[in-house]
Coordinates of C-alpha atoms and ligand atoms in Angstrom, one line a residue:
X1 CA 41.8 -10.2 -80.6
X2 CA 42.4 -7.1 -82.4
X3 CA 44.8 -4.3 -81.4
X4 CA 43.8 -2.0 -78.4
X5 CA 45.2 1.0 -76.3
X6 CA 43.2 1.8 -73.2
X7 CA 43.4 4.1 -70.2
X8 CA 41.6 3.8 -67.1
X9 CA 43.0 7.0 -65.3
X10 CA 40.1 7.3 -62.4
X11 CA 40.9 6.7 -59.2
X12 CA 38.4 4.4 -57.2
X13 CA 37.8 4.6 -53.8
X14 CA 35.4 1.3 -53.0
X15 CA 33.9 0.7 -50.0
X16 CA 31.0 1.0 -47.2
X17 CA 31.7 4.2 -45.6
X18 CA 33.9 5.5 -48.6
X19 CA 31.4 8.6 -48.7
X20 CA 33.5 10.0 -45.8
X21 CA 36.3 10.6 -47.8
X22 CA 34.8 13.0 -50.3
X23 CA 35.5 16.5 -48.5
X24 CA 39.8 15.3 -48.4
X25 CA 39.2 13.8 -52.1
X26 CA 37.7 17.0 -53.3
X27 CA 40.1 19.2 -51.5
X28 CA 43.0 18.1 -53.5
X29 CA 41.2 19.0 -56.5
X30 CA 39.9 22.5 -56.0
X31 CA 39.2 25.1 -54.1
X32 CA 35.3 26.0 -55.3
X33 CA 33.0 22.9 -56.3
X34 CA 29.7 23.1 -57.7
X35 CA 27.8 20.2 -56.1
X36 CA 25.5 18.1 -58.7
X37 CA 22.7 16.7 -57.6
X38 CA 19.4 15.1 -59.0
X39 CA 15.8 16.1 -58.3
X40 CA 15.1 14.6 -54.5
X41 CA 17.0 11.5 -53.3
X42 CA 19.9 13.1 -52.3
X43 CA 18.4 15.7 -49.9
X44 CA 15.7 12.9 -48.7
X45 CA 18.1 10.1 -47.6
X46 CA 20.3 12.9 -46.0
X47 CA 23.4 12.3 -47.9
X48 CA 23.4 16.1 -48.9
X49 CA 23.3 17.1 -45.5
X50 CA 26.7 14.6 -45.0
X51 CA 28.4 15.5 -47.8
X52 CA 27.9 19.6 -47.5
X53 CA 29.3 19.1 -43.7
X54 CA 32.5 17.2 -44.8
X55 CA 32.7 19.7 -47.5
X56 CA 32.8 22.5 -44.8
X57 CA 34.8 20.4 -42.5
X58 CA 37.6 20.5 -45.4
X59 CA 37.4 23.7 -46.0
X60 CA 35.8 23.8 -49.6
X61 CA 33.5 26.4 -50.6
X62 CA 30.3 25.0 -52.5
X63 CA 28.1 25.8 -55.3
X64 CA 25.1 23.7 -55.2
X65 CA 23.0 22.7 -58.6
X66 CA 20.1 20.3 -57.6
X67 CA 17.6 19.1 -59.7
X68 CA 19.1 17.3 -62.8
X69 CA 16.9 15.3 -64.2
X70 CA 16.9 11.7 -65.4
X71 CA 17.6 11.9 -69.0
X72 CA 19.4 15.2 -68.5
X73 CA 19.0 17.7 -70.9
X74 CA 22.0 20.3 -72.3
X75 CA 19.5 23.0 -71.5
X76 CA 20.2 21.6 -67.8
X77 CA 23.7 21.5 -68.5
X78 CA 24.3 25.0 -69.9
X79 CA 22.5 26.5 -67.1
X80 CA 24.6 24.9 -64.4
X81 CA 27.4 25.9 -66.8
X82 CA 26.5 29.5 -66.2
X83 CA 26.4 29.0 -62.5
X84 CA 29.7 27.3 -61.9
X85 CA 31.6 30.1 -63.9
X86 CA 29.2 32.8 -62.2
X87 CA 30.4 31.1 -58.8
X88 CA 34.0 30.6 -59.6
X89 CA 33.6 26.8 -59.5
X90 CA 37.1 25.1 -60.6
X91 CA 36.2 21.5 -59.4
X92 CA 32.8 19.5 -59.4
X93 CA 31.5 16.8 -57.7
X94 CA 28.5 15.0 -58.5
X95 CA 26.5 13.0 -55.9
X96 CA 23.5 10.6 -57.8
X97 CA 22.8 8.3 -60.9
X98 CA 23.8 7.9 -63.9
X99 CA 21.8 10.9 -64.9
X100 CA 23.6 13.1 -62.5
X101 CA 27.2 12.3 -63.0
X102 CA 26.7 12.6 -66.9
X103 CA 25.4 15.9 -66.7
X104 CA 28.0 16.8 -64.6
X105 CA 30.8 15.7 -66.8
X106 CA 29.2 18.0 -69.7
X107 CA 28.9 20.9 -67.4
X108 CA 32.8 20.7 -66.5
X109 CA 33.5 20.5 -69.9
X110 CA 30.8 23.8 -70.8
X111 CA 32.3 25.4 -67.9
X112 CA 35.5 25.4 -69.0
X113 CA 34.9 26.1 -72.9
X114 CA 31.8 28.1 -72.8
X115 CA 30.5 26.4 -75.6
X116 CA 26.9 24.9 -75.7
X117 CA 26.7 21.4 -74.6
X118 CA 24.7 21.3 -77.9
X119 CA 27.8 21.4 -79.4
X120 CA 29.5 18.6 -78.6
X121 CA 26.9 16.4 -80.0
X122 CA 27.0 13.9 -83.3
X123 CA 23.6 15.7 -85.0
X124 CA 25.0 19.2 -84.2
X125 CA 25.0 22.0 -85.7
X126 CA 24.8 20.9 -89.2
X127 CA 22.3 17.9 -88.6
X128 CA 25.1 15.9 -90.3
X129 CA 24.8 13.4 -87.8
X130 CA 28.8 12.8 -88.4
X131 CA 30.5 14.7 -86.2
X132 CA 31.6 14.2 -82.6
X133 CA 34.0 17.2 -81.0
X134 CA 36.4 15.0 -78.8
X135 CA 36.4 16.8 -75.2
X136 CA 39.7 17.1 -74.6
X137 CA 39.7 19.4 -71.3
X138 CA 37.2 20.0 -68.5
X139 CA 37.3 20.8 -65.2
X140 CA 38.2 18.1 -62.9
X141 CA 35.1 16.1 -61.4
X142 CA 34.7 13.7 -58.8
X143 CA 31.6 10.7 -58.9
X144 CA 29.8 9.5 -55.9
X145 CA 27.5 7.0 -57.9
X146 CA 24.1 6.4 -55.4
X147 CA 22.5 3.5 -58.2
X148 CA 24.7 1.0 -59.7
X149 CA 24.2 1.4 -63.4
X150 CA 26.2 3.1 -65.9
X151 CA 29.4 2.6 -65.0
X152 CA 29.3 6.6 -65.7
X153 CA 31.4 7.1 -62.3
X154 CA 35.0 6.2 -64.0
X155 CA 34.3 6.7 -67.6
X156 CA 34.6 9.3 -69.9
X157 CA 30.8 8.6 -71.2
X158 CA 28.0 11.9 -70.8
X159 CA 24.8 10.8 -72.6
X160 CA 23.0 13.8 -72.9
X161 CA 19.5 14.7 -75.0
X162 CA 19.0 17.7 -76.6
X163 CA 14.9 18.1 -75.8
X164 CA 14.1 20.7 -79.0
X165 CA 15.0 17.4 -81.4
X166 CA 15.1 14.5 -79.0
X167 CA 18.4 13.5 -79.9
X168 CA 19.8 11.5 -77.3
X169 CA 23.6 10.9 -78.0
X170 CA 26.6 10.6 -76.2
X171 CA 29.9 12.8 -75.8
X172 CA 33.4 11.6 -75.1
X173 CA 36.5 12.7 -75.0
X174 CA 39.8 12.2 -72.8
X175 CA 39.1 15.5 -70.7
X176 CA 35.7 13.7 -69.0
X177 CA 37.5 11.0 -67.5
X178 CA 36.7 11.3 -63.1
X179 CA 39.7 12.1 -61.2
X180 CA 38.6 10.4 -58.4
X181 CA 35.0 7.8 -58.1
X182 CA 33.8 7.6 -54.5
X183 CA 31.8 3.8 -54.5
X184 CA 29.8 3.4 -51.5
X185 CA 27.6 0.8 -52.0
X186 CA 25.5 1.9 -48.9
X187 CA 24.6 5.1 -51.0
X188 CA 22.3 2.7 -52.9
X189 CA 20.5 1.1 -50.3
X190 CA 17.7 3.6 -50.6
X191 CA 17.4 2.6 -54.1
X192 CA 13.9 1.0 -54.9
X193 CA 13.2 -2.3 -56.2
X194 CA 11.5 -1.1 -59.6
X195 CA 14.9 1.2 -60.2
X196 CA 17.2 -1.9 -59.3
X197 CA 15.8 -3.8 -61.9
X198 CA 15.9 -0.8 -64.3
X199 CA 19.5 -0.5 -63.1
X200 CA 20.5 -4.1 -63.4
X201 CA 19.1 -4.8 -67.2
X202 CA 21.4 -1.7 -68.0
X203 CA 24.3 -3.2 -66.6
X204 CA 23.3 -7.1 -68.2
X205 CA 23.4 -5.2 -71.6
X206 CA 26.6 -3.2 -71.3
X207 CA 27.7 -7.0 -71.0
X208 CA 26.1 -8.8 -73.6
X209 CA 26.2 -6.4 -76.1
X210 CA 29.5 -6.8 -77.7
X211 CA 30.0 -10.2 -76.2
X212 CA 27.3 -11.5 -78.4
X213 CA 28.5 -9.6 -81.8
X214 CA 32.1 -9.6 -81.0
X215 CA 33.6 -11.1 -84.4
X216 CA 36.9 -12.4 -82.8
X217 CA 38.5 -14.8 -80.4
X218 CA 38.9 -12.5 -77.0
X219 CA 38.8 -15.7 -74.5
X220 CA 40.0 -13.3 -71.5
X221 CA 37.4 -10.5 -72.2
X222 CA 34.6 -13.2 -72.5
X223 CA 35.4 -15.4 -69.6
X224 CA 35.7 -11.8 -67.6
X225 CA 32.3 -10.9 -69.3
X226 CA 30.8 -14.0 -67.9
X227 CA 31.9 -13.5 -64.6
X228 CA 30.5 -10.1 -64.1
X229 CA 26.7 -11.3 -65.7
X230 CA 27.0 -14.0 -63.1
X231 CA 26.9 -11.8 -60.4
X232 CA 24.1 -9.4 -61.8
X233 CA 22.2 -12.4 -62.4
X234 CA 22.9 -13.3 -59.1
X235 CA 22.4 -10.4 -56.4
X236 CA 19.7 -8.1 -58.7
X237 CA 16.6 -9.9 -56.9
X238 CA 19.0 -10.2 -53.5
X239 CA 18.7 -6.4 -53.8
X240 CA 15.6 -6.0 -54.4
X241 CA 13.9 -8.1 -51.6
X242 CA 16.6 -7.2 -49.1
X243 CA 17.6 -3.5 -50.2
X244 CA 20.4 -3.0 -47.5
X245 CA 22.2 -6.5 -48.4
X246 CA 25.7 -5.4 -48.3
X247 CA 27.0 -7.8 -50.0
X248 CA 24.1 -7.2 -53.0
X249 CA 24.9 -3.7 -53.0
X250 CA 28.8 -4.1 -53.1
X251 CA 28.7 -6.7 -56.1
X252 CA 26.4 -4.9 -57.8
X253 CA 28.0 -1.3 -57.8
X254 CA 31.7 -2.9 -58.5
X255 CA 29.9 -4.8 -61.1
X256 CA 28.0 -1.6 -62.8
X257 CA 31.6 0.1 -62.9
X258 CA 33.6 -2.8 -64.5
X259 CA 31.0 -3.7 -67.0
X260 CA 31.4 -0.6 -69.0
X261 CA 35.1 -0.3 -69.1
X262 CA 37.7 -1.0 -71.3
X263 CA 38.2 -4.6 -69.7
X264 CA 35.4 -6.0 -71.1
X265 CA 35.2 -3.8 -74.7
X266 CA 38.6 -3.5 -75.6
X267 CA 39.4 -5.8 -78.4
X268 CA 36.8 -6.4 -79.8
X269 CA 36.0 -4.0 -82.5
X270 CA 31.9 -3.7 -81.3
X271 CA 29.8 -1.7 -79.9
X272 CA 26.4 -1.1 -78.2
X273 CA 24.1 -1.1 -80.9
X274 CA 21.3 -1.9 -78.9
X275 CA 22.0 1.1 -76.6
X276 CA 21.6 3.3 -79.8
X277 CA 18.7 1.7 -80.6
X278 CA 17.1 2.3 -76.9
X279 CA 18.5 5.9 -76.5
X280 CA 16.0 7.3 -79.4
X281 CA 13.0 5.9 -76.9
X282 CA 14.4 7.2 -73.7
X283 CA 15.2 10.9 -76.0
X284 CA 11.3 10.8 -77.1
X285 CA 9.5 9.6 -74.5
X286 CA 11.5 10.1 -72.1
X287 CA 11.5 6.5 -70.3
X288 CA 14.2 5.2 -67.8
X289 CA 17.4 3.7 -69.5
X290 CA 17.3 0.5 -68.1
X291 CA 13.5 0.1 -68.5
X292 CA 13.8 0.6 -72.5
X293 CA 16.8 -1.5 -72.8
X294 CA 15.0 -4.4 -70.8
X295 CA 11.9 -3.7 -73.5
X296 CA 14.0 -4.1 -76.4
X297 CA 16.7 -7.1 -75.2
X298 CA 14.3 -10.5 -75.8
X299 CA 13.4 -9.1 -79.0
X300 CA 16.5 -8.2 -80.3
X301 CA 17.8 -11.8 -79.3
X302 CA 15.2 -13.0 -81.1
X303 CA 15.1 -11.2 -84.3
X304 CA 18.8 -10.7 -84.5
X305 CA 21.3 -12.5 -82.6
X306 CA 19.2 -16.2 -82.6
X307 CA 19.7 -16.1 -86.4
X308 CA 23.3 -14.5 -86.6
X309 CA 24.9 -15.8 -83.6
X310 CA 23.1 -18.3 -81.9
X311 CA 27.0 -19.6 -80.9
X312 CA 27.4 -16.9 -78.5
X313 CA 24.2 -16.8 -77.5
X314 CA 24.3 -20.7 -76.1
X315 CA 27.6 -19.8 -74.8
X316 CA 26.2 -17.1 -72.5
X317 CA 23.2 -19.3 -71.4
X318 CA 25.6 -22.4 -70.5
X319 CA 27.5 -20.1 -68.7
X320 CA 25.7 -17.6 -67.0
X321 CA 22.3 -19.1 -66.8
X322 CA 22.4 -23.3 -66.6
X323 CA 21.5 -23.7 -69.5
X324 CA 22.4 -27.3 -70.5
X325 CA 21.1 -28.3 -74.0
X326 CA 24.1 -29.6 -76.3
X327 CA 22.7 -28.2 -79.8
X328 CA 23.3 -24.1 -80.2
X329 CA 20.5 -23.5 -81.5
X330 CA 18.6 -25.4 -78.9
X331 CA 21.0 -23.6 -76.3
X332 CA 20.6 -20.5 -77.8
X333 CA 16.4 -20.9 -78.1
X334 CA 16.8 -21.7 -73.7
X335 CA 19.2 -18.9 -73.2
X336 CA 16.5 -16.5 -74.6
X337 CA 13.7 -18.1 -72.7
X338 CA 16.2 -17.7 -69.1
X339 CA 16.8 -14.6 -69.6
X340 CA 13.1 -13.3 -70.5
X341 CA 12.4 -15.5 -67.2
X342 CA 14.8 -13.5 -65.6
X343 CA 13.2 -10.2 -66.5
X344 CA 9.8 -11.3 -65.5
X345 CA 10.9 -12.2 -62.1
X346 CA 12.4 -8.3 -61.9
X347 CA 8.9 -7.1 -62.9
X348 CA 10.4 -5.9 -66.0
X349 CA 8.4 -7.1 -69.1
X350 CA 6.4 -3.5 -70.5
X351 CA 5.7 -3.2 -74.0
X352 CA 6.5 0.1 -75.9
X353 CA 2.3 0.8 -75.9
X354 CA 2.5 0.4 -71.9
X355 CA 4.8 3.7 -72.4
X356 CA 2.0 5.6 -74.5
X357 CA 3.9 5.9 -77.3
X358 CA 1.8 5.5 -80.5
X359 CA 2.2 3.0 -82.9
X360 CA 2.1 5.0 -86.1
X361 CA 5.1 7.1 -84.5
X362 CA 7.7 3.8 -84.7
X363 CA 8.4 4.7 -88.4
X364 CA 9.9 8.2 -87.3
X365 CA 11.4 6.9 -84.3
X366 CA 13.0 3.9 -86.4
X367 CA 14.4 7.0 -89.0
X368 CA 15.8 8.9 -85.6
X369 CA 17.7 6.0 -84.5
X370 CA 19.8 5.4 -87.7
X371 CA 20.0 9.2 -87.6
X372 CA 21.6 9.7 -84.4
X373 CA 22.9 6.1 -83.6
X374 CA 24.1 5.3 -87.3
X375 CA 27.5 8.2 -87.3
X376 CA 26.3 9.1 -90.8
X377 CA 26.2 5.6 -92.7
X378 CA 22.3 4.1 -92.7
X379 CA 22.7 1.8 -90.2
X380 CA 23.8 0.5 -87.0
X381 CA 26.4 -1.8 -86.6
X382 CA 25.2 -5.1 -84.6
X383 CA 26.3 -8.7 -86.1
X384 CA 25.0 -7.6 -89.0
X385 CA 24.1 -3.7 -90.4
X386 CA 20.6 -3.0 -89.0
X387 CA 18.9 -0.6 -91.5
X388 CA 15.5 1.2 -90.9
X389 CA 13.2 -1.2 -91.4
X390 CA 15.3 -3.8 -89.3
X391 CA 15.1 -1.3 -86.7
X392 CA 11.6 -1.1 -87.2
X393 CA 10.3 -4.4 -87.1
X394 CA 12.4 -4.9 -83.3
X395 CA 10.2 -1.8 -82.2
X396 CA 7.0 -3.6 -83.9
X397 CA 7.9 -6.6 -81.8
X398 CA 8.1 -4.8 -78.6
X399 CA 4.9 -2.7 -78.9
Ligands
NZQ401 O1 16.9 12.4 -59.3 P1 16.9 11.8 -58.0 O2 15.9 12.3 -57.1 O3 18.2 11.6 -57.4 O4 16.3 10.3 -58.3 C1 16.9 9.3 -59.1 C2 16.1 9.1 -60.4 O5 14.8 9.3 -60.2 C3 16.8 8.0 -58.4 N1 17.9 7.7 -57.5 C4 19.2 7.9 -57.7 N2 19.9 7.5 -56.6 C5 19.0 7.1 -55.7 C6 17.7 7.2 -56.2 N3 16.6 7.0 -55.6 C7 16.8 6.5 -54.3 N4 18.0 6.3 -53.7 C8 19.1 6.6 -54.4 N5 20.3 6.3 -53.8 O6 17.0 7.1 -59.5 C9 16.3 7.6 -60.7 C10 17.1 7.3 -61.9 O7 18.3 8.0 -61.8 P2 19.3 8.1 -63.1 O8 20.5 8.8 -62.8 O9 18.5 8.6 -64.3 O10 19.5 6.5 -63.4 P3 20.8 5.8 -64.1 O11 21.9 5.7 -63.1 O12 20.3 4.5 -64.6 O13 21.3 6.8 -65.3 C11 20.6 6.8 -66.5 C12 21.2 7.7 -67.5 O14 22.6 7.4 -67.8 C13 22.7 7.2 -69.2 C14 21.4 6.8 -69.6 O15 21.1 7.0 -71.0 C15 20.5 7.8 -68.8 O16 20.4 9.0 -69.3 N6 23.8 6.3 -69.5 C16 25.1 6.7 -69.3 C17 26.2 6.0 -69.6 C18 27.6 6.4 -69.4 N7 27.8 7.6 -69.0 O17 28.5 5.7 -69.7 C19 26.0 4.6 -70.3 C20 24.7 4.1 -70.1 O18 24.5 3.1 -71.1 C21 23.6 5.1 -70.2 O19 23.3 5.4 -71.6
ZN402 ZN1 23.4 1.6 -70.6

């Protein structure tokens, strides 16, 4: 295992009924919050209308920005930037997906700086691709997560896309880190099935993906790992047929927030270099997270992992999806067949051409991704450097 340091400073507040916390959880925070919201959900299952009265009952004063979108853009976050200095705002809560909380990280930062969101991003300003402005300070935020997906709720993640070059990147920095992460799990009941299974392949890879490159012995990360694919695996389809399951909901938002911390990455010296690899899809076209992560996934096991670490992958298909073949590369040929099973049974299967996306346009797209996911070298580091035309020939096998 190599050397780590990790910090996991948000407070979590877990459980059915949490949501009636938020108005004493955002008092101790601040005085003004601008409450961010996406484009309909919130208002339509009523959960504004609940959190705006225990806002009032507390005695908060709120700023409300609805309509962030999914893939949110820093010309979204700049303008909600402009309203919560207009309004006063020192404090912000956001209520809604992935989407909404990341936005909402990058306005608190904007908020407090002034700068452009633009700014904080690898390919900015020079187009160098290199450079990535740490956010040390932002105004304090609170989550209230209503999917369970990105883990964004107690980490100090904001993927953002900057429309004008479709660069869709993340921003970091100590400063984003929630002060407090409200997880109701009856928040997500309204969530429908197609956006569960979105959610759920998101969650799957933020599991697998430095599991299966990791390059070290980390025996508690993987066992951990293991345990937490298990129980997507398990209640995903629970979810989906029964969407107010409780007990789906709960494992599958605790799941969603552990997933993506430091428990399961730290050590391991790897990253997600199949999320950079989605991210230039979902900054083009536009497509959900999850739904261009669940494209990509077989094929990448395929092309990639099956030849490099077929180990890991038979590890993760004896463990996590009875598989029971004693050869690895037998193992690892099943594990890859489960899990495509898996998908088909969550109705998530598209191809890239499904998505309209032309095929003479996967060159460019292929270029963009080293750009944006590469830091500056040519490639993306997965068990092995994926250049260009590696990148290419995984978006040739999912069109
Ligand atoms: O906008 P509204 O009307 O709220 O509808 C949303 C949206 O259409 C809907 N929704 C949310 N809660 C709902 C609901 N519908 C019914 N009932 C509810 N309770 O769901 C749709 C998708 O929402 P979105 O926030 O876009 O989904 P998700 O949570 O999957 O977030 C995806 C974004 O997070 C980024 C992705 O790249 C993408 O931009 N990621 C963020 C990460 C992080 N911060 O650490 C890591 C991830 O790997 C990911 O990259
Ligand atoms: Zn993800």
């Amino acid at each position: 295992m190599f050397s780590f340091e990790l910090s996991f400073p948000t407070r979590i507040l877990f459980g059915i009924g949490a949501v009636e916390r938020v108005g004493s959880v955002v008092k101790q925070h601040g005085k003004r919050v601008l409450l961010v919201t996406g484009g309909h959900s919130a208002k339509k299952t009523g959960l504004l209308a609940r959190i705006s009265e225990q806002l009032k009952e507390a005695g908060v004063a709120y700023e409300l920005f609805a309509g962030v979108e999914p893939n949110p853009r820093t010309s979204t976050v700049d303008r909600a930037a402009r309203l919560a200095r207009e309004a006063g705002c020192d404090c912000l809560l956001a209520v809604g997906g992935g989407s909404v909380m990341d936005a909402a990280k990058a306005i608190a930062a904007v908020a407090l700086s002034g700068r452009p969101s633009y700014d904080y991003m690898r390919g900015n300003p020079s187009g160098s691709a290199r450079q990535l402005l740490p956010i040390q300070e932002a105004l304090p935020l609170i989550t209230v997560p209503t999917v369970a997906a990105t883990g964004s709720e107690a980490n100090n993640i904001s993927v953002l896309t900057h429309w004008e070059t479709h660069e869709k990147s993340s921003i970091s920095g100590p400063g984003l880190y929630p002060k407090a992460a409200i997880l109701d799990p009856s928040l997500t009941y309204t969530v429908p099935p197609h956006i569960t299974a979105e959610a759920s392949a998101d969650i799957f890879s933020h599991l697998f993906e430095a599991y299966l490159i990791s390059s070290v012995h980390t025996p508690v990360q993987d066992d951990f790992t293991e345990a937490l694919i298990r129980q997507v695996v398990r209640w995903t389809s629970v979810a989906m047929e029964e969407p107010s399951h409780a007990e789906a909901r709960s494992n599958l938002l605790w799941t969603s927030t552990l997933a993506i911390s430091p428990f399961t990455l730290s050590g391991r010296n790897a990253g997600y270099p199949l999320h950079k690899i989605e991210h230039t899809l979902s900054g083009f076209y536009d497509i959900a997270h999850g739904r261009g992560l669940a494209i990509l996934t077989v094929p990448y096991f395929r092309q990639v992992i099956l030849e490099d670490r077929p180990d890991r992958l038979a590890r993760m298909g004896r463990q996590c999806f009875g598989v029971t073949a004693d050869n690895d590369r037998a193992a690892a040929e099943a594990t890859i067949e489960a899990v495509a099973a898996w998908f088909a049974q969550l109705g998530i299967t598209q191809r890239l051409a499904d998505f309209a996306i032309p095929r003479d346009a996967l060159p460019t797209l292929a270029q963009e991704a080293i750009r944006t996911g590469g830091q500056g070298t040519d490639h993306i580091a997965s068990s092995r450097p994926l250049y260009r035309d590696d990148v290419l020939a995984l978006y040739e096998a999912c069109f």
